[in-house]
mmCIF file of C-alpha atoms in Angstrom:
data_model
loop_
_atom_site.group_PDB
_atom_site.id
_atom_site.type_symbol
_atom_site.label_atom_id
_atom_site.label_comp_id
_atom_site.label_asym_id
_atom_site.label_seq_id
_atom_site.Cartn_x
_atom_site.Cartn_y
_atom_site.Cartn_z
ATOM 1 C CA UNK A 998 -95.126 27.583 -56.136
ATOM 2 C CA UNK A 999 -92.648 29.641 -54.048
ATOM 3 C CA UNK A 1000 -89.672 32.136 -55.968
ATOM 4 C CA UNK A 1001 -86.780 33.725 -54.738
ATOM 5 C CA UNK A 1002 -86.769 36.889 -56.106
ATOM 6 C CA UNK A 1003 -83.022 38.121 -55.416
ATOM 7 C CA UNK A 1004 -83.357 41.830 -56.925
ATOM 8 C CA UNK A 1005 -85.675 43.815 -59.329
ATOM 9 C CA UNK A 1006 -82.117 45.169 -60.657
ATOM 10 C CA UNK A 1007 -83.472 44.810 -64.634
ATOM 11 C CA UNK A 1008 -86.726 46.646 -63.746
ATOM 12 C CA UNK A 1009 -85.655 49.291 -61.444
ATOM 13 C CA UNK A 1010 -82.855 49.931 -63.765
ATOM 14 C CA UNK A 1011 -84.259 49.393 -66.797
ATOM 15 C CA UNK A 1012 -83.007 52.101 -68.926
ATOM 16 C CA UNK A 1013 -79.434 50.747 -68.386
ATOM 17 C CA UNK A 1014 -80.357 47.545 -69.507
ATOM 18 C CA UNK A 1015 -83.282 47.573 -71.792
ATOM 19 C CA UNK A 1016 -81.496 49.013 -75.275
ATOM 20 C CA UNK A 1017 -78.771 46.775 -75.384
ATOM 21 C CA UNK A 1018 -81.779 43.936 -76.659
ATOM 22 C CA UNK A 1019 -84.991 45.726 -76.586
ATOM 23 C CA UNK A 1020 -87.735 42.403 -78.067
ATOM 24 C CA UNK A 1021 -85.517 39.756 -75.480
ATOM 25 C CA UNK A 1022 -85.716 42.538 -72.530
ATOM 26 C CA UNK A 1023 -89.538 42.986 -72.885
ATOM 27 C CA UNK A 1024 -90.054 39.127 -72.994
ATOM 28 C CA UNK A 1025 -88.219 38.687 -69.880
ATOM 29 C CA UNK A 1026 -89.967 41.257 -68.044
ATOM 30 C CA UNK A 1027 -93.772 39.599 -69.859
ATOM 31 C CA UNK A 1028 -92.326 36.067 -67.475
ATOM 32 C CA UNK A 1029 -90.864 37.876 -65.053
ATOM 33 C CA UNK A 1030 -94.732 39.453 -64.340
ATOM 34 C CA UNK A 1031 -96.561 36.096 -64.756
ATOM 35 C CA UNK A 1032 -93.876 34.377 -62.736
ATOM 36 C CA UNK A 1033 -94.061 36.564 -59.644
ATOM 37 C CA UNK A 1034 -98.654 36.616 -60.164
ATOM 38 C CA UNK A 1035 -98.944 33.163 -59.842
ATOM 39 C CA UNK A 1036 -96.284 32.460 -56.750
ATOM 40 C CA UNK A 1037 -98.021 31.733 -53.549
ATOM 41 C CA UNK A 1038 -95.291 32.933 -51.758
ATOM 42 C CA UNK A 1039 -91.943 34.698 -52.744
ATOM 43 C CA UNK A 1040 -88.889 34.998 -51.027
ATOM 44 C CA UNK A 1041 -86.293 37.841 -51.266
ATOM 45 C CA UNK A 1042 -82.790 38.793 -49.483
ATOM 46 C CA UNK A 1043 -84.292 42.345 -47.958
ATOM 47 C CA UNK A 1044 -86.346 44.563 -47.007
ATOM 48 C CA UNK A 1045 -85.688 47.032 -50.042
ATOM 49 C CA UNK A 1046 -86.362 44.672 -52.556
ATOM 50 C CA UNK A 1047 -89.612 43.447 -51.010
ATOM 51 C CA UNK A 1048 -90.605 46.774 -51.264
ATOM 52 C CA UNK A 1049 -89.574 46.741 -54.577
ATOM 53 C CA UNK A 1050 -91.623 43.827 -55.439
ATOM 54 C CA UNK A 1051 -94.881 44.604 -53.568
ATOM 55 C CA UNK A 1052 -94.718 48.456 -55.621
ATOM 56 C CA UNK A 1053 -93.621 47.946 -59.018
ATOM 57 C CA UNK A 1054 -96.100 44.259 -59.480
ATOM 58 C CA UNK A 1055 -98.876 45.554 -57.292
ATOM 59 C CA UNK A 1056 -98.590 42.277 -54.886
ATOM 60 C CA UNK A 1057 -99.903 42.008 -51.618
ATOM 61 C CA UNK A 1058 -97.461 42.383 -48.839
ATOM 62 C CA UNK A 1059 -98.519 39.160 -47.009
ATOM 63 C CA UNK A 1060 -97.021 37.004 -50.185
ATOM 64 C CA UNK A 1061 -93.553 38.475 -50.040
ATOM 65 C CA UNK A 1062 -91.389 37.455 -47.389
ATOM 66 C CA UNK A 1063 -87.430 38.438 -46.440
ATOM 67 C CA UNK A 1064 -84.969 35.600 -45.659
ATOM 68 C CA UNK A 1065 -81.692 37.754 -45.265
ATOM 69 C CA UNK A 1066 -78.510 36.623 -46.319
ATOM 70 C CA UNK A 1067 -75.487 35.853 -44.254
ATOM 71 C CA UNK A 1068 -71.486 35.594 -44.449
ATOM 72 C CA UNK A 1069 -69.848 32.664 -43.062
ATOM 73 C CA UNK A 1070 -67.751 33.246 -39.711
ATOM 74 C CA UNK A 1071 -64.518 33.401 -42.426
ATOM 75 C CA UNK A 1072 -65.147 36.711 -42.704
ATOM 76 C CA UNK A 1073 -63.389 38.149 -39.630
ATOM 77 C CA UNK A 1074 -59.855 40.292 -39.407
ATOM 78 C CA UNK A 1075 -57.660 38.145 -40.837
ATOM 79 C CA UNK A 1076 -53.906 36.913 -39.557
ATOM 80 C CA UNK A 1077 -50.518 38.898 -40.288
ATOM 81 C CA UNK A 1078 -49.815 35.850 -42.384
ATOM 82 C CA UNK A 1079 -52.638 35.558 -44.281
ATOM 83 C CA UNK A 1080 -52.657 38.966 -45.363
ATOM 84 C CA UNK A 1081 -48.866 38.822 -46.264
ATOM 85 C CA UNK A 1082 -49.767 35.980 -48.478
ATOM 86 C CA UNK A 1083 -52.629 37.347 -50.320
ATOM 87 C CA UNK A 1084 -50.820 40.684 -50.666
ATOM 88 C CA UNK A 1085 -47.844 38.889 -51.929
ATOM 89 C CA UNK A 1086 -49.817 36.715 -54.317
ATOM 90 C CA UNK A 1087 -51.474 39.600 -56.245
ATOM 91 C CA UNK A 1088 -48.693 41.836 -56.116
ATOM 92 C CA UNK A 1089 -50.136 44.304 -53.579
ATOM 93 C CA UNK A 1090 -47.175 46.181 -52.512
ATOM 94 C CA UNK A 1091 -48.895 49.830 -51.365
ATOM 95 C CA UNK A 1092 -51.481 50.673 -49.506
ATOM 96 C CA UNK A 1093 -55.091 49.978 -51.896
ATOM 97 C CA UNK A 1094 -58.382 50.655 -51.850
ATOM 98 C CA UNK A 1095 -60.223 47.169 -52.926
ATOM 99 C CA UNK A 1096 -63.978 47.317 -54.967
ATOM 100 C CA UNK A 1097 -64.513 43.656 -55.873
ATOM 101 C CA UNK A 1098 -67.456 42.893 -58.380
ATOM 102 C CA UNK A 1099 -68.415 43.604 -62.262
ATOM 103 C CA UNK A 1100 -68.198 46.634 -63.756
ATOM 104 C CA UNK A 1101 -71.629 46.940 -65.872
ATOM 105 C CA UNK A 1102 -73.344 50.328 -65.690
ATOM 106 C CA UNK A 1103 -75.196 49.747 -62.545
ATOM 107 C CA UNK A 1104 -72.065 49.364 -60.227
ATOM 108 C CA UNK A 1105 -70.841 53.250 -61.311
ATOM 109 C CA UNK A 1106 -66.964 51.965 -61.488
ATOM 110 C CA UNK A 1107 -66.245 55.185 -63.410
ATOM 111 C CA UNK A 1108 -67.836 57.016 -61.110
ATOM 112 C CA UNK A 1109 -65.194 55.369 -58.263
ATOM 113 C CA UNK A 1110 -62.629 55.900 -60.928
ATOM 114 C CA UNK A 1111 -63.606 59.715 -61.356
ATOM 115 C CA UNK A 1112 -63.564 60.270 -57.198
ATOM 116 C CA UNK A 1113 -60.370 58.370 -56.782
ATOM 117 C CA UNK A 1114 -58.619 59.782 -60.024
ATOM 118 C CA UNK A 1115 -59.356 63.190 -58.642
ATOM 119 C CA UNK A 1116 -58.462 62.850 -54.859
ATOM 120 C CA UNK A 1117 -55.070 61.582 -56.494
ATOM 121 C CA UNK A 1118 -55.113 64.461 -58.379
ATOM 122 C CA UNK A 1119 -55.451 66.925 -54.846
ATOM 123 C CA UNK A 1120 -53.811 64.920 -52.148
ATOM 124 C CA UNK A 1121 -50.500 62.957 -52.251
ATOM 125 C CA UNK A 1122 -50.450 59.888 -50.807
ATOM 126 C CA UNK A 1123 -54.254 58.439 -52.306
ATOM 127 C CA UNK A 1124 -53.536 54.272 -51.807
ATOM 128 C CA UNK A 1125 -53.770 52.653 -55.082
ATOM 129 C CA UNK A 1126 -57.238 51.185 -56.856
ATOM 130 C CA UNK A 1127 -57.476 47.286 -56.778
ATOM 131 C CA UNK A 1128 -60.123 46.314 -58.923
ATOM 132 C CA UNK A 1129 -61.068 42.898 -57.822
ATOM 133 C CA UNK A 1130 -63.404 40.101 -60.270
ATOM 134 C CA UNK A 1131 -63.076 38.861 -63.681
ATOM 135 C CA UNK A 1132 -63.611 42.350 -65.573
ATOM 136 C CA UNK A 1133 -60.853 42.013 -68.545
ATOM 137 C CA UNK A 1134 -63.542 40.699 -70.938
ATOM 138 C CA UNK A 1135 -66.217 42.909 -69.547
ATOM 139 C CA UNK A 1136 -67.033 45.569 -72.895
ATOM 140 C CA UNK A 1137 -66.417 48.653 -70.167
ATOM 141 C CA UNK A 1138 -63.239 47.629 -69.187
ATOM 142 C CA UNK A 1139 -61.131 49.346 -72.377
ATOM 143 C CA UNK A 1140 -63.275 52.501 -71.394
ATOM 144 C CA UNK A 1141 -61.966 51.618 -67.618
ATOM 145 C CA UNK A 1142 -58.406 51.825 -68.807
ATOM 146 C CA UNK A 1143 -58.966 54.856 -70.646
ATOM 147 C CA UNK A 1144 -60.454 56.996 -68.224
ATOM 148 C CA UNK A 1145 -57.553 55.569 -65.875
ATOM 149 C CA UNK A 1146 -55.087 56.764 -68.745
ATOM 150 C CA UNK A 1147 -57.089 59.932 -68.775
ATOM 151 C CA UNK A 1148 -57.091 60.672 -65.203
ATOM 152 C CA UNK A 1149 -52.943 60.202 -65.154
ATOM 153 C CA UNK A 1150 -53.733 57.276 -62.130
ATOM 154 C CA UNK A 1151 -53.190 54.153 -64.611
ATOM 155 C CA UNK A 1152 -49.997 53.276 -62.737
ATOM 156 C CA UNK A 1153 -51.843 52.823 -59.831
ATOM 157 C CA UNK A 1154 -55.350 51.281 -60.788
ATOM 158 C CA UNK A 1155 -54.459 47.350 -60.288
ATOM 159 C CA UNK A 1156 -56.637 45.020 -61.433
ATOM 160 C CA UNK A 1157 -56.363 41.718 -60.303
ATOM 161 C CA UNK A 1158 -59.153 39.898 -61.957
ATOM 162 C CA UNK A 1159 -60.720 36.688 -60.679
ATOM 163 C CA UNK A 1160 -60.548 36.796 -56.905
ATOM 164 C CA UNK A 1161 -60.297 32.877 -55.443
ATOM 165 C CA UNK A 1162 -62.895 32.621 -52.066
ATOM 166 C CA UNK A 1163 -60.078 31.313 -49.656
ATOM 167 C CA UNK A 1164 -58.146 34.962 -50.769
ATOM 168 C CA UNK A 1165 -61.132 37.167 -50.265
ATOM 169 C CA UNK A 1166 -61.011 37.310 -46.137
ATOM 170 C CA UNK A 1167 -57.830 38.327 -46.274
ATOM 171 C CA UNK A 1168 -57.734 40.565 -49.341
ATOM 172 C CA UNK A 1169 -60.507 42.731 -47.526
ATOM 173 C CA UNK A 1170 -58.160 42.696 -44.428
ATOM 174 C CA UNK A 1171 -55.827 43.679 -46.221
ATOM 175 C CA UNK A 1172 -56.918 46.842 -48.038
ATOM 176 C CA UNK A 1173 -57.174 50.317 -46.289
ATOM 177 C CA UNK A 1174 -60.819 50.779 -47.722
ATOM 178 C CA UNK A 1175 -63.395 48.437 -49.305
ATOM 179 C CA UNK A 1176 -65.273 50.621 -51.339
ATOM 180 C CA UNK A 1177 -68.829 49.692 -52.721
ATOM 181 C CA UNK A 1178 -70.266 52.612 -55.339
ATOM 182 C CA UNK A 1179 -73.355 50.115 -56.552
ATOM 183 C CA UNK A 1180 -76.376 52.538 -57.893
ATOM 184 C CA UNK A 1181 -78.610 49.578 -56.767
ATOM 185 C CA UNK A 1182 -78.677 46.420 -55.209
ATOM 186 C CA UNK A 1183 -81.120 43.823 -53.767
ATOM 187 C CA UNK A 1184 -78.961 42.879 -51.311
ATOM 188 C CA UNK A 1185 -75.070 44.160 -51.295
ATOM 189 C CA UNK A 1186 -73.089 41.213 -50.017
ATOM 190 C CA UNK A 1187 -69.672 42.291 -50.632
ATOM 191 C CA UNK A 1188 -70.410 44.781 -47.999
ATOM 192 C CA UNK A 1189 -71.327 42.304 -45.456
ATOM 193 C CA UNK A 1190 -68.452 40.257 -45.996
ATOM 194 C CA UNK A 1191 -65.971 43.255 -46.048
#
């Protein structure tokens, strides 16, 4: 058998994900083991996360291989129009910085909330946050909003949920930053793309 392993996100960040269901976490991790033993060969995005593999299961390097991934040539600078349109159609108005992803523990949005809320709090002039991906039903977001309250930058944290693929090229043109604060990833393809 061959596996693409993607990321060892749930064991190299275990604590952050083994409470919230402790027996069905340990199962997981029991296949996840006797899954990755019995491939000939497995396949992941990177070098980091080979690495992660061959330490953390003990496998011989020979059996792991990287197959990187790739953006399509969409992802260039992007026309006046285009941008204009996609600013337009999710009521970007100001200069923003743009994260687009989830917000579980792992991708440290607080953190980017805490940075951002206080160089707001220094320096006039901070472009607003746009908080890109289908987050409103994520359990952090009320604590999102909060801190946002908290940090007196809640008038300019925009959050503009599910992001469409035909609008992503040009909503990354159009920001002034694309920010990525991930604590871990196998990969990282939003950076690539931005």
């Amino acid at each position: 058998a061959v596996v693409t392993v993607h990321d060892l996100i749930l064991v190299v960040m275990r604590r952050l994900y083994e409470r919230e269901k402790p027996l069905r976490y340990r199962l997981g991790r029991v296949l996840d083991r006797q899954v990755l033993r019995r491939a000939r060969l497995l396949i992941t995005d990177s070098a980091a996360s080979r690495d992660d593999i061959v330490r953390l299961f003990r496998l011989p390097p020979e059996r792991v291989r990287v197959a990187p991934l790739g953006v399509t040539e969409r992802f260039r600078p992007q026309s006046a129009e285009a941008v204009a349109a996609v600013r337009a159609r999710y009521r970007l108005e100001r200069p923003f910085l743009l994260y687009v992803g989830g917000i579980d523990p792992r991708k440290d949005v607080p953190r980017l909330l805490e940075a951002w809320g206080g160089l707001r709090a220094r320096r006039a002039g901070v472009p607003d946050l746009a908080l890109g991906g289908a987050i409103e039903r994520d359990p952090h977001f009320p604590a999102l909003l909060r801190q946002a309250q908290r940090l007196g930058a809640a008038d300019a944290l925009r959050v503009l949920g599910f992001v469409a693929d035909d609008d992503l090229p040009a909503l990354l043109s159009a920001a002034e930053v694309f920010v990525f604060p991930s604590l871990y990833e196998g990969f990282g393809l939003p950076p690539l793309e931005a």
